[in-house]
PDB file of C-alpha atoms in Angstrom:
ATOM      1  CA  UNK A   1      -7.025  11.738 -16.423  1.00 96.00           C
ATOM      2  CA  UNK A   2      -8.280  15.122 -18.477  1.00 98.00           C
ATOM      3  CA  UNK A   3      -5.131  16.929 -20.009  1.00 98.00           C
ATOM      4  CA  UNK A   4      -5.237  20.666 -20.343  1.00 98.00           C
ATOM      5  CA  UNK A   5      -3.634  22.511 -23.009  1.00 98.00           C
ATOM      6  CA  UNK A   6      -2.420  25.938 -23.380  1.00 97.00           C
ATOM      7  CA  UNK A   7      -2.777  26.542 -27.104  1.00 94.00           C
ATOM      8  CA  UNK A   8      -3.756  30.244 -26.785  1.00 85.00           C
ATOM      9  CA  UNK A   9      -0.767  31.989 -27.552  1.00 77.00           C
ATOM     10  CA  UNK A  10       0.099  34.133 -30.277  1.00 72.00           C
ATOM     11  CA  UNK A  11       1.998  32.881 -33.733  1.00 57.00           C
ATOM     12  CA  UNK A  12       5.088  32.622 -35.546  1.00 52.00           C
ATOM     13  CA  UNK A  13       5.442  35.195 -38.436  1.00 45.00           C
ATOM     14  CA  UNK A  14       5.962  32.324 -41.151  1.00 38.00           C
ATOM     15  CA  UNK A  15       9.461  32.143 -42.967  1.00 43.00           C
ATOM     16  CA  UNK A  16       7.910  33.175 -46.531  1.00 40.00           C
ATOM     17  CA  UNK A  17       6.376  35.800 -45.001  1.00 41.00           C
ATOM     18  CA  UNK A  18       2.427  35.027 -46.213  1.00 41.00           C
ATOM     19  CA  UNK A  19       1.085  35.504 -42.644  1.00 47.00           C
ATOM     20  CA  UNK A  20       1.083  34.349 -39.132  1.00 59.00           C
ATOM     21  CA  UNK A  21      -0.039  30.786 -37.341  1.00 70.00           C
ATOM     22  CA  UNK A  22      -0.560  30.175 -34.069  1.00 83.00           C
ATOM     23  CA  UNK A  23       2.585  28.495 -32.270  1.00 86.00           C
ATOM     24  CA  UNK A  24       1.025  25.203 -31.827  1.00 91.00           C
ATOM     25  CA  UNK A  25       0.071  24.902 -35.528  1.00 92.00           C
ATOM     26  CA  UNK A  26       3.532  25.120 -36.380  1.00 89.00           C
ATOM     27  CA  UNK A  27       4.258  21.682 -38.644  1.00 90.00           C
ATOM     28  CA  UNK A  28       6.386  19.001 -37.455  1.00 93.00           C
ATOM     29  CA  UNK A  29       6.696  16.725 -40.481  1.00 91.00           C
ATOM     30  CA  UNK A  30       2.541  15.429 -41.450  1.00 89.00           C
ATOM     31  CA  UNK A  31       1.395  16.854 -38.058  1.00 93.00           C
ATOM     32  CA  UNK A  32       1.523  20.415 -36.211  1.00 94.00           C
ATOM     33  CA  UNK A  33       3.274  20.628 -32.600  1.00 95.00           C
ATOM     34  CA  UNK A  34       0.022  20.184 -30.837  1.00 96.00           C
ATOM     35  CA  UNK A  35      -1.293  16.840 -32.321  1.00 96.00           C
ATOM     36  CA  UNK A  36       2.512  15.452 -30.979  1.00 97.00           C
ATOM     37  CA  UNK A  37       1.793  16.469 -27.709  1.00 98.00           C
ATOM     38  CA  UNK A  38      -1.687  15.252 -27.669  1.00 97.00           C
ATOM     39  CA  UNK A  39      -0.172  12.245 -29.272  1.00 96.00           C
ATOM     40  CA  UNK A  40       2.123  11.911 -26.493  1.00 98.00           C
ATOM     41  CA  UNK A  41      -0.393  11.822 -23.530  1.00 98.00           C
ATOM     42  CA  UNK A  42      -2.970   9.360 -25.617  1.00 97.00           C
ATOM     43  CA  UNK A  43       0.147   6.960 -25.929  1.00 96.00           C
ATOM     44  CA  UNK A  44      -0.113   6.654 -22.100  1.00 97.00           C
ATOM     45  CA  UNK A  45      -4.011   6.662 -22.139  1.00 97.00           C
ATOM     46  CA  UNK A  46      -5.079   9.922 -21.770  1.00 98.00           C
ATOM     47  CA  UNK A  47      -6.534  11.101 -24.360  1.00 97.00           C
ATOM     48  CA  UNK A  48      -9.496  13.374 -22.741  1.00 98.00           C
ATOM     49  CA  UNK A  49      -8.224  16.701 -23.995  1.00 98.00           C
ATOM     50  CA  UNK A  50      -9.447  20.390 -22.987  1.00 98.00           C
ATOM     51  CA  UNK A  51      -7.575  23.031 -25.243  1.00 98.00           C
ATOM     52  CA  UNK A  52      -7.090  26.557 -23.934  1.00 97.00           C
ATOM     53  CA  UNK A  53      -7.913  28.592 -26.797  1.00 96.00           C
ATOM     54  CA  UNK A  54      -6.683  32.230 -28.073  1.00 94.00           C
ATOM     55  CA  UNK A  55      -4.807  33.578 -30.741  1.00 92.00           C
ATOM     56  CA  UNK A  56      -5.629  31.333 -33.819  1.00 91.00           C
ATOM     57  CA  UNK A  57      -8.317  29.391 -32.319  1.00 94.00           C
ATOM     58  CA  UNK A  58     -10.011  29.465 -35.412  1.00 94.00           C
ATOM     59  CA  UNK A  59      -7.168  26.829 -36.997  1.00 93.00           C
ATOM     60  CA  UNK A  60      -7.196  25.098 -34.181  1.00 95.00           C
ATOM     61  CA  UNK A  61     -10.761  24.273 -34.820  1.00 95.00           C
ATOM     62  CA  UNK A  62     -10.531  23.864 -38.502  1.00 94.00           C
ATOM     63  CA  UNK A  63      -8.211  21.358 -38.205  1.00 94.00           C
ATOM     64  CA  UNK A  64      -9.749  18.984 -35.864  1.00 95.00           C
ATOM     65  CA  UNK A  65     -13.337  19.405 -37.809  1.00 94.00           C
ATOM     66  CA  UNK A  66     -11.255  18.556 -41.069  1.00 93.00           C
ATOM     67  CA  UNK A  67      -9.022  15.524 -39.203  1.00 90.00           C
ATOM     68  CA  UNK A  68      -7.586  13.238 -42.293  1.00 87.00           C
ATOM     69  CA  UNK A  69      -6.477  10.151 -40.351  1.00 86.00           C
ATOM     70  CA  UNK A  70      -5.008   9.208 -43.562  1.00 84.00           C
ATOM     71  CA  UNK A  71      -1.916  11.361 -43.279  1.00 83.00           C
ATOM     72  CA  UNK A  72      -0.194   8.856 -40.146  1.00 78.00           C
ATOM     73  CA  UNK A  73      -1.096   6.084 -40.629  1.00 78.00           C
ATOM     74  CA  UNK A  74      -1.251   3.268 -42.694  1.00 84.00           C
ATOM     75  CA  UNK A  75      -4.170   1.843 -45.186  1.00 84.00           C
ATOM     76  CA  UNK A  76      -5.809   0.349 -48.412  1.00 91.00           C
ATOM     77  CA  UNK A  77      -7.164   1.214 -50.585  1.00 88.00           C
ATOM     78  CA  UNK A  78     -10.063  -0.272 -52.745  1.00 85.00           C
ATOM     79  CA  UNK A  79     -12.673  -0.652 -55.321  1.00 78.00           C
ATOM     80  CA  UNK A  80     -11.397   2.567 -57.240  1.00 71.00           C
ATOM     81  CA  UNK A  81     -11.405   4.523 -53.877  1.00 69.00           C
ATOM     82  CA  UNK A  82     -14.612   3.944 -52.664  1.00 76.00           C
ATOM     83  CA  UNK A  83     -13.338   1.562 -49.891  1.00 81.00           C
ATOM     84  CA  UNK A  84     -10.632   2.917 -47.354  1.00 84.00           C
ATOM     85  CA  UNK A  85      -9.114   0.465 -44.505  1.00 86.00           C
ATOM     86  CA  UNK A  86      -7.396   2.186 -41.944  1.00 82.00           C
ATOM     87  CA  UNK A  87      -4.707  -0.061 -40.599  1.00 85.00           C
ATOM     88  CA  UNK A  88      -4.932   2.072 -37.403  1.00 80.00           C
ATOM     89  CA  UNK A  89      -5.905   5.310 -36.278  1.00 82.00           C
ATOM     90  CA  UNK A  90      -4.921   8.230 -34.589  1.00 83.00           C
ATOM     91  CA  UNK A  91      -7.867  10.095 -32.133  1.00 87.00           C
ATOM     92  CA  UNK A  92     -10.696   7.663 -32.504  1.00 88.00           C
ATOM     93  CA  UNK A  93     -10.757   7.638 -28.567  1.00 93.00           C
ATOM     94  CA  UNK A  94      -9.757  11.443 -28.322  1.00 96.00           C
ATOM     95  CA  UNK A  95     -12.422  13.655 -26.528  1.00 97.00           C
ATOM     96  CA  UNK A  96     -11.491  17.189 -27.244  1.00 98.00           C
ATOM     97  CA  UNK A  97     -12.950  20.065 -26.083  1.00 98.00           C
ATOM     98  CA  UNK A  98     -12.327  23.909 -27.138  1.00 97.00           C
ATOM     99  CA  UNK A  99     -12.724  26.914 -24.760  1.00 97.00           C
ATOM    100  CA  UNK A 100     -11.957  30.347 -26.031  1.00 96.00           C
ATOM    101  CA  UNK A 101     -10.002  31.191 -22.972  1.00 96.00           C
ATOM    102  CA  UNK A 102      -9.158  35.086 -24.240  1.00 94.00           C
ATOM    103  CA  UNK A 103      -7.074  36.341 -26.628  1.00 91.00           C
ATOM    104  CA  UNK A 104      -4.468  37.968 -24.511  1.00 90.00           C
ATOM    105  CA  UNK A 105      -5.251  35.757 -21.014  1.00 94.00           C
ATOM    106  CA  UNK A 106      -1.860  34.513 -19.213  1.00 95.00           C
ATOM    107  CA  UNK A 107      -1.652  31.049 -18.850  1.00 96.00           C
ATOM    108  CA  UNK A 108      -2.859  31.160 -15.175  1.00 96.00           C
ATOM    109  CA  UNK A 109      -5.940  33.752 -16.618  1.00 96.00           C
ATOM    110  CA  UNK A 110      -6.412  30.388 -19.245  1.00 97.00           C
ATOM    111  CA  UNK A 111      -6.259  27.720 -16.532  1.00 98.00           C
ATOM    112  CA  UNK A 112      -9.079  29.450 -14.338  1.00 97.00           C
ATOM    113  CA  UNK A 113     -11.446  29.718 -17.034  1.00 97.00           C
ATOM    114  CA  UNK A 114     -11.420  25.693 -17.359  1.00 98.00           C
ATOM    115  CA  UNK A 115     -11.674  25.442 -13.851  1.00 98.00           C
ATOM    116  CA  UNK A 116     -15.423  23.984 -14.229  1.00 98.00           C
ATOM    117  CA  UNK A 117     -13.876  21.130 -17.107  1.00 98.00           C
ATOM    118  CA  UNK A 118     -11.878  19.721 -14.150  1.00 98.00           C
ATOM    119  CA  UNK A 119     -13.828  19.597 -11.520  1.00 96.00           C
ATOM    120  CA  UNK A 120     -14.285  16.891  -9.482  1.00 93.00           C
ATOM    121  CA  UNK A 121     -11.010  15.557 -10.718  1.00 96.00           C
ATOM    122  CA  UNK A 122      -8.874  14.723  -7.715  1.00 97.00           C
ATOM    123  CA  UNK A 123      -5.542  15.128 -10.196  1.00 98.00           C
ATOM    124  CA  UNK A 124      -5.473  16.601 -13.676  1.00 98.00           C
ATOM    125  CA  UNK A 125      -2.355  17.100 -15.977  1.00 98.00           C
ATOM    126  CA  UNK A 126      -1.525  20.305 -18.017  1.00 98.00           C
ATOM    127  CA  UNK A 127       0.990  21.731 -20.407  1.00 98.00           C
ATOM    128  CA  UNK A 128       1.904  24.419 -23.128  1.00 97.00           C
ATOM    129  CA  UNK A 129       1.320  23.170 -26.382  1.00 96.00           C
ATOM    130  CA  UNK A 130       4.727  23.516 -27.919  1.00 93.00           C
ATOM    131  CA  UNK A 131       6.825  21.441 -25.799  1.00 95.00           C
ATOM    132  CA  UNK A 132       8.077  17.983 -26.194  1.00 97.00           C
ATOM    133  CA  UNK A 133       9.669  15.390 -24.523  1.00 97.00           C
ATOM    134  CA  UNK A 134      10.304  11.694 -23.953  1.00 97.00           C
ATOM    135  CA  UNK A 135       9.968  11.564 -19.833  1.00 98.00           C
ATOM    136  CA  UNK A 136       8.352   8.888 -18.441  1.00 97.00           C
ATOM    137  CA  UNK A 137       4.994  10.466 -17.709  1.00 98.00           C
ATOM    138  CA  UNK A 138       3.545   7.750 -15.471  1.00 98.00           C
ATOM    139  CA  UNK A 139       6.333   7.336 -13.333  1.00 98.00           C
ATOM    140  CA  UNK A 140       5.876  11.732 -12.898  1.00 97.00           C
ATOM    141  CA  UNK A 141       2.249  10.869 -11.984  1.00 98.00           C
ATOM    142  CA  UNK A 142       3.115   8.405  -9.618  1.00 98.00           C
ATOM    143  CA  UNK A 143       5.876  10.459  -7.680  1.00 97.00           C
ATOM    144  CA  UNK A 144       3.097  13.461  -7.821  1.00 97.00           C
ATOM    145  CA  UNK A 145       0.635  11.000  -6.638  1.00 97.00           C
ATOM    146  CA  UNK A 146       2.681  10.127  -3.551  1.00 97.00           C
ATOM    147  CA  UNK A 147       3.399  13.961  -2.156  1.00 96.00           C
ATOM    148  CA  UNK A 148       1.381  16.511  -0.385  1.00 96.00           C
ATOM    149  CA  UNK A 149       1.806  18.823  -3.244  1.00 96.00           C
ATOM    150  CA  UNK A 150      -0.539  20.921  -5.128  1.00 97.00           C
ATOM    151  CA  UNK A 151       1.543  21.240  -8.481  1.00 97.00           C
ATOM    152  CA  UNK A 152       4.599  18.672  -9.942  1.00 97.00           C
ATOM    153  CA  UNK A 153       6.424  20.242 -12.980  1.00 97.00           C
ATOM    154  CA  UNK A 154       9.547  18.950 -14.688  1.00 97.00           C
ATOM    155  CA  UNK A 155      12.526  20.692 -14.236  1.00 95.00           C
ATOM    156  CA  UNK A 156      14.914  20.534 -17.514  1.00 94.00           C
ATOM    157  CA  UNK A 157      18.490  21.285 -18.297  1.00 90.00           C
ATOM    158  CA  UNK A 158      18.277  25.063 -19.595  1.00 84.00           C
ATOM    159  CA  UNK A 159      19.021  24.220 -23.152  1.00 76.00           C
ATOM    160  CA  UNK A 160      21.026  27.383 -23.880  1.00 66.00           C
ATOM    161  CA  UNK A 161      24.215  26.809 -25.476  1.00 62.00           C
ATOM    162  CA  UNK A 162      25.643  30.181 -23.625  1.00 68.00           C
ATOM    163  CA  UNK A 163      28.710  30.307 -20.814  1.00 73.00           C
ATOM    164  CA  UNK A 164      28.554  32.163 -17.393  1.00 74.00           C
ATOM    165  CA  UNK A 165      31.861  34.108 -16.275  1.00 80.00           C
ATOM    166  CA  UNK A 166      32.976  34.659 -13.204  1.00 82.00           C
ATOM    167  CA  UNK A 167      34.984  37.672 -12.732  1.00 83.00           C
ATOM    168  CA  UNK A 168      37.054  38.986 -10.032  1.00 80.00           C
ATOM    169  CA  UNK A 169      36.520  42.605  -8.796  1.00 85.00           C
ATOM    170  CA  UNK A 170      40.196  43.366 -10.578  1.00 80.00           C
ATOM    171  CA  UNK A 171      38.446  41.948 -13.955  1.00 68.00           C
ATOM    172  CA  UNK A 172      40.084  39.003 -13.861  1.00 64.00           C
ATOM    173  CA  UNK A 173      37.916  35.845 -15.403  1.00 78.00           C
ATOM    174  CA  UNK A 174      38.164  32.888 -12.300  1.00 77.00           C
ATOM    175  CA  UNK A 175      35.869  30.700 -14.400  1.00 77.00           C
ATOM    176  CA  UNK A 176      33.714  29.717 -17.510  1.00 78.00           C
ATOM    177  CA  UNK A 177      31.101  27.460 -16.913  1.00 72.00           C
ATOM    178  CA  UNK A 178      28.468  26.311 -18.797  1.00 71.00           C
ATOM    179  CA  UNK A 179      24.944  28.096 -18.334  1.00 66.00           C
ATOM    180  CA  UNK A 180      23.420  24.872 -17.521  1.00 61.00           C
ATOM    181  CA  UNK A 181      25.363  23.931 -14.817  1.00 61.00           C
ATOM    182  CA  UNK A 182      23.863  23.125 -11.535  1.00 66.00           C
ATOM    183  CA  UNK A 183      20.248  24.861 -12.837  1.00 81.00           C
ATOM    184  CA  UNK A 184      16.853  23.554 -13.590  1.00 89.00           C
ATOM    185  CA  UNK A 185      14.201  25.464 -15.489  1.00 92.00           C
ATOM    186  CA  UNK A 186      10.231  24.446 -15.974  1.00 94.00           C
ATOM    187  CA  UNK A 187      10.008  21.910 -18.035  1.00 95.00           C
ATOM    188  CA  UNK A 188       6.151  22.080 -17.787  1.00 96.00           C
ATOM    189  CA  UNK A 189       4.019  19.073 -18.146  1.00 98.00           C
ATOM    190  CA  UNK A 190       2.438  19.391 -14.884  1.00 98.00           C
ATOM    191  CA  UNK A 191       0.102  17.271 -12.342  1.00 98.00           C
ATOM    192  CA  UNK A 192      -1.731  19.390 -10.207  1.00 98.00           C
ATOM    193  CA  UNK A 193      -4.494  19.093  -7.963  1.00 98.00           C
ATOM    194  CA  UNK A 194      -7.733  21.343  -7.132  1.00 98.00           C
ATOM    195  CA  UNK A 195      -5.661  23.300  -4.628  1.00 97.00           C
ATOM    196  CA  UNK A 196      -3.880  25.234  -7.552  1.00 98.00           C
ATOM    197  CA  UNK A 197      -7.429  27.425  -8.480  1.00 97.00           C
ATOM    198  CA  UNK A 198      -7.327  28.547  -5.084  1.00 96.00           C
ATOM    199  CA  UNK A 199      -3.093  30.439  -6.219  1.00 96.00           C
ATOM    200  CA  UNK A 200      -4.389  31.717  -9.229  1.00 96.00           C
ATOM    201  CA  UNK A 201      -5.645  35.942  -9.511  1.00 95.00           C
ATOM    202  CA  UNK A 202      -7.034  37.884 -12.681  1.00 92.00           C
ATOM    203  CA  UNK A 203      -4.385  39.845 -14.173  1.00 92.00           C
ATOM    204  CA  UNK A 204      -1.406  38.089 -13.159  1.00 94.00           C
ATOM    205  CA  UNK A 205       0.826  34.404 -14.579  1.00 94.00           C
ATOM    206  CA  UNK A 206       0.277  30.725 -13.536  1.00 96.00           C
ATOM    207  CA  UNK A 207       4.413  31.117 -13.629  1.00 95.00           C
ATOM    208  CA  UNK A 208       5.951  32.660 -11.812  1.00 93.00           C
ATOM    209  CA  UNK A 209       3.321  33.988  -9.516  1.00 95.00           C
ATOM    210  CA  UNK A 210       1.038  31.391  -8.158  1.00 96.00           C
ATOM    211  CA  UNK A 211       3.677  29.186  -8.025  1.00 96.00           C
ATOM    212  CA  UNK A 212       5.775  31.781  -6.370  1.00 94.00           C
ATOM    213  CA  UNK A 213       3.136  31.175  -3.731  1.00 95.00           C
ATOM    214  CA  UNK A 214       2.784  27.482  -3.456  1.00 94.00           C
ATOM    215  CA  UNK A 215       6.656  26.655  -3.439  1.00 95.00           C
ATOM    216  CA  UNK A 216       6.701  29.379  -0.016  1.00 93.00           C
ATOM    217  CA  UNK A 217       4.690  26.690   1.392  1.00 93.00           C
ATOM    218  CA  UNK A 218       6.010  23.401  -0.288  1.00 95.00           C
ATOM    219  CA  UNK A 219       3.505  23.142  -2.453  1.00 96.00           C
ATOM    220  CA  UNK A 220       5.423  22.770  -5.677  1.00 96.00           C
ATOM    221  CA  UNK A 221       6.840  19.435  -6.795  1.00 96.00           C
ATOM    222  CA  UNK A 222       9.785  19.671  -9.132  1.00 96.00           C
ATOM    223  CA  UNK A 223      10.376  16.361 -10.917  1.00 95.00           C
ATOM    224  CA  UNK A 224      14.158  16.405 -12.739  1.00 95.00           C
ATOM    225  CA  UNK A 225      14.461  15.545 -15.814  1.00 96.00           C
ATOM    226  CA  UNK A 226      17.984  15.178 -18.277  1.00 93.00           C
ATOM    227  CA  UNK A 227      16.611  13.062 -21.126  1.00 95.00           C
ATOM    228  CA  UNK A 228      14.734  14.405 -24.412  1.00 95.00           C
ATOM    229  CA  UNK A 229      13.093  17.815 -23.736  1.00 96.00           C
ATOM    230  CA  UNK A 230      12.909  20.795 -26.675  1.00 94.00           C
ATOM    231  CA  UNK A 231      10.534  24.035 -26.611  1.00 92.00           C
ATOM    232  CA  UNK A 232       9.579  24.997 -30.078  1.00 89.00           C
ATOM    233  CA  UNK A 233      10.318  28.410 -28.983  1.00 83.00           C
ATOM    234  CA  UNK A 234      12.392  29.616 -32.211  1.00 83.00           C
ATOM    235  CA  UNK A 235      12.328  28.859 -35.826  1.00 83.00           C
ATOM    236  CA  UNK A 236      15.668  27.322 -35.086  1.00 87.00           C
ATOM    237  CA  UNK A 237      14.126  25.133 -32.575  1.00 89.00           C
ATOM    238  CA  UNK A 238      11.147  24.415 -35.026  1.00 89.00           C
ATOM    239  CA  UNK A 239      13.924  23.850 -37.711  1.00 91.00           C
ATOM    240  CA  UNK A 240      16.216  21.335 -35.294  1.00 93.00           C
ATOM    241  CA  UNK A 241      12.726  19.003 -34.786  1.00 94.00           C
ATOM    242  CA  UNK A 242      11.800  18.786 -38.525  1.00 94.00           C
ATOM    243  CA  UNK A 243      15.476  17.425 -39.099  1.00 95.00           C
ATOM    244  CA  UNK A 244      15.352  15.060 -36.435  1.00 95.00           C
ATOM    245  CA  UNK A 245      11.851  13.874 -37.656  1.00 94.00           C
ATOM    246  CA  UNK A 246      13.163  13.630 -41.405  1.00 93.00           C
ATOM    247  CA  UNK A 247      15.702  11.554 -40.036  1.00 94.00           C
ATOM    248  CA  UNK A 248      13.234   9.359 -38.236  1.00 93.00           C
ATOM    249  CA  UNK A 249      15.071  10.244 -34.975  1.00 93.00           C
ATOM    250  CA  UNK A 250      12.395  11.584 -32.863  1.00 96.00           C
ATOM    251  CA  UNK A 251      12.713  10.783 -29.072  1.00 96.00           C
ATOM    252  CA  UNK A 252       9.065  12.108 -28.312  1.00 97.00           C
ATOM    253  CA  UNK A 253       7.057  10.211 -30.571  1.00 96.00           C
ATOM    254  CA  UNK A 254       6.915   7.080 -28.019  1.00 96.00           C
ATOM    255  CA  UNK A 255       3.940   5.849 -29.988  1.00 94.00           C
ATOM    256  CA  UNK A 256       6.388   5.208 -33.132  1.00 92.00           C
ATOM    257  CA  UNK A 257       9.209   2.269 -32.513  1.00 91.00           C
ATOM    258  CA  UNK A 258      10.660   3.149 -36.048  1.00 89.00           C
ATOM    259  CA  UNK A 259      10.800   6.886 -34.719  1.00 89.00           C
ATOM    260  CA  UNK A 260      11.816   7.283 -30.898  1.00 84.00           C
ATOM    261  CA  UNK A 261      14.644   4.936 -31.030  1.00 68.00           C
TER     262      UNK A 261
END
């Protein structure tokens, strides 16, 4: 099943202040944010990628063409360096493809332009390119599989450590509650079907407007999720995964038993 990325948009001002990167780029210990989600779909065998490129397509590309398998995995080395055994590899079975999808394009302005990659696919999977998560994707695919519905997403826990008040019309506070409680937000990694081309318009969002659209008619499958799910939004977010990946603690990377435990 072909996986489409958004990887368009634009960057993170870097800490030390030496320039911008695009979001995806961002490093989570050896490897950037995107090569763990890509990782995370090729564990389950899908590994035919189309990237939505924008805003620092240009390192996108770079670091593909320059790919050192070396740097995750195990191997020997012989014969004064002349001989290198890779003990296993990373995207030997990857097919990627780049499309310059616009450097300002929405994400539903991205996902027409690759409307001719996925056709004739009867289901396709997509997602932003700075998310991760643990969820069990072929268990999503299934339940997607099984509905009428033109889009599935996962719905998350907001992860927002803020309360709501309630307050009386005197003033009076009748209740703190967390801001979580009782909400869902998109969680993205989506299944969708041809039907969602036909939602999508020129100068508007994938979110919230086609889907706006679909879910008037019940065409939008939300698929609940409480276990491991983090947006790199923040470099506090960014900060929070390099810990948990220096601590080898790192639900996401399902590929690595001495990691996602």
């Amino acid at each position: 099943m072909k996986v489409v990325l958004f990887c368009g948009g634009f960057g993170l001002r870097m800490r030390d202040g030496q320039g911008s990167a695009p979001k995806p780029m961002s490093m989570i210990g050896d490897r950037p944010l995107l090569w763990h989600v890509m990782r995370y779909y090729a564990h389950f065998g899908h590994t035919d990628f189309i990237l939505c490129l924008g805003y620092g397509a240009a390192a996108v590309k770079d670091y593909f063409l320059k790919y050192d398998e070396t740097l995750s995995n195990d191997f020997t080395l012989a014969s004064g360096g002349r001989e290198l055994q890779l003990h296993s590899t990373d995207i030997t079975d990857w097919k990627i493809t780049f499309i310059d999808t616009g450097l300002r394009a929405s994400i539903g302005e991205r996902l027409s332009r690759v409307k001719a990659h996925v056709a004739g696919e009867e289901m396709f999977l997509a997602n932003y390119a700075d998310t991760l998560t643990d969820a069990p994707l072929p268990s999503l695919i299934e339940r997607f599989g099984a509905s009428d519905a033109t889009v599935s997403m996962l719905a998350v826990p907001p992860p927002s450590t803020h309360h709501v008040v309630d307050i009386a019309e005197d003033g009076i506070v009748t209740g703190v509650r967390e801001l979580r409680d009782g909400q869902w937000e998109n969680g993205g990694y989506f299944v969708m079907r041809q039907g969602i081309f036909d939602e999508l318009r020129d100068g508007e969002d994938m979110v919230p407007h086609a889907f706006s659209r679909l879910a008037a008619r019940g065409g939008l499958l939300a698929q609940r999720y409480d276990g491991f799910w983090r947006a790199a939004d923040t470099f506090k977010d960014r900060a929070e995964l390099e810990e948990m990946y220096d601590r080898a603690q790192s639900p996401w990377m399902l590929w690595d038993p001495n990691r996602c435990g």
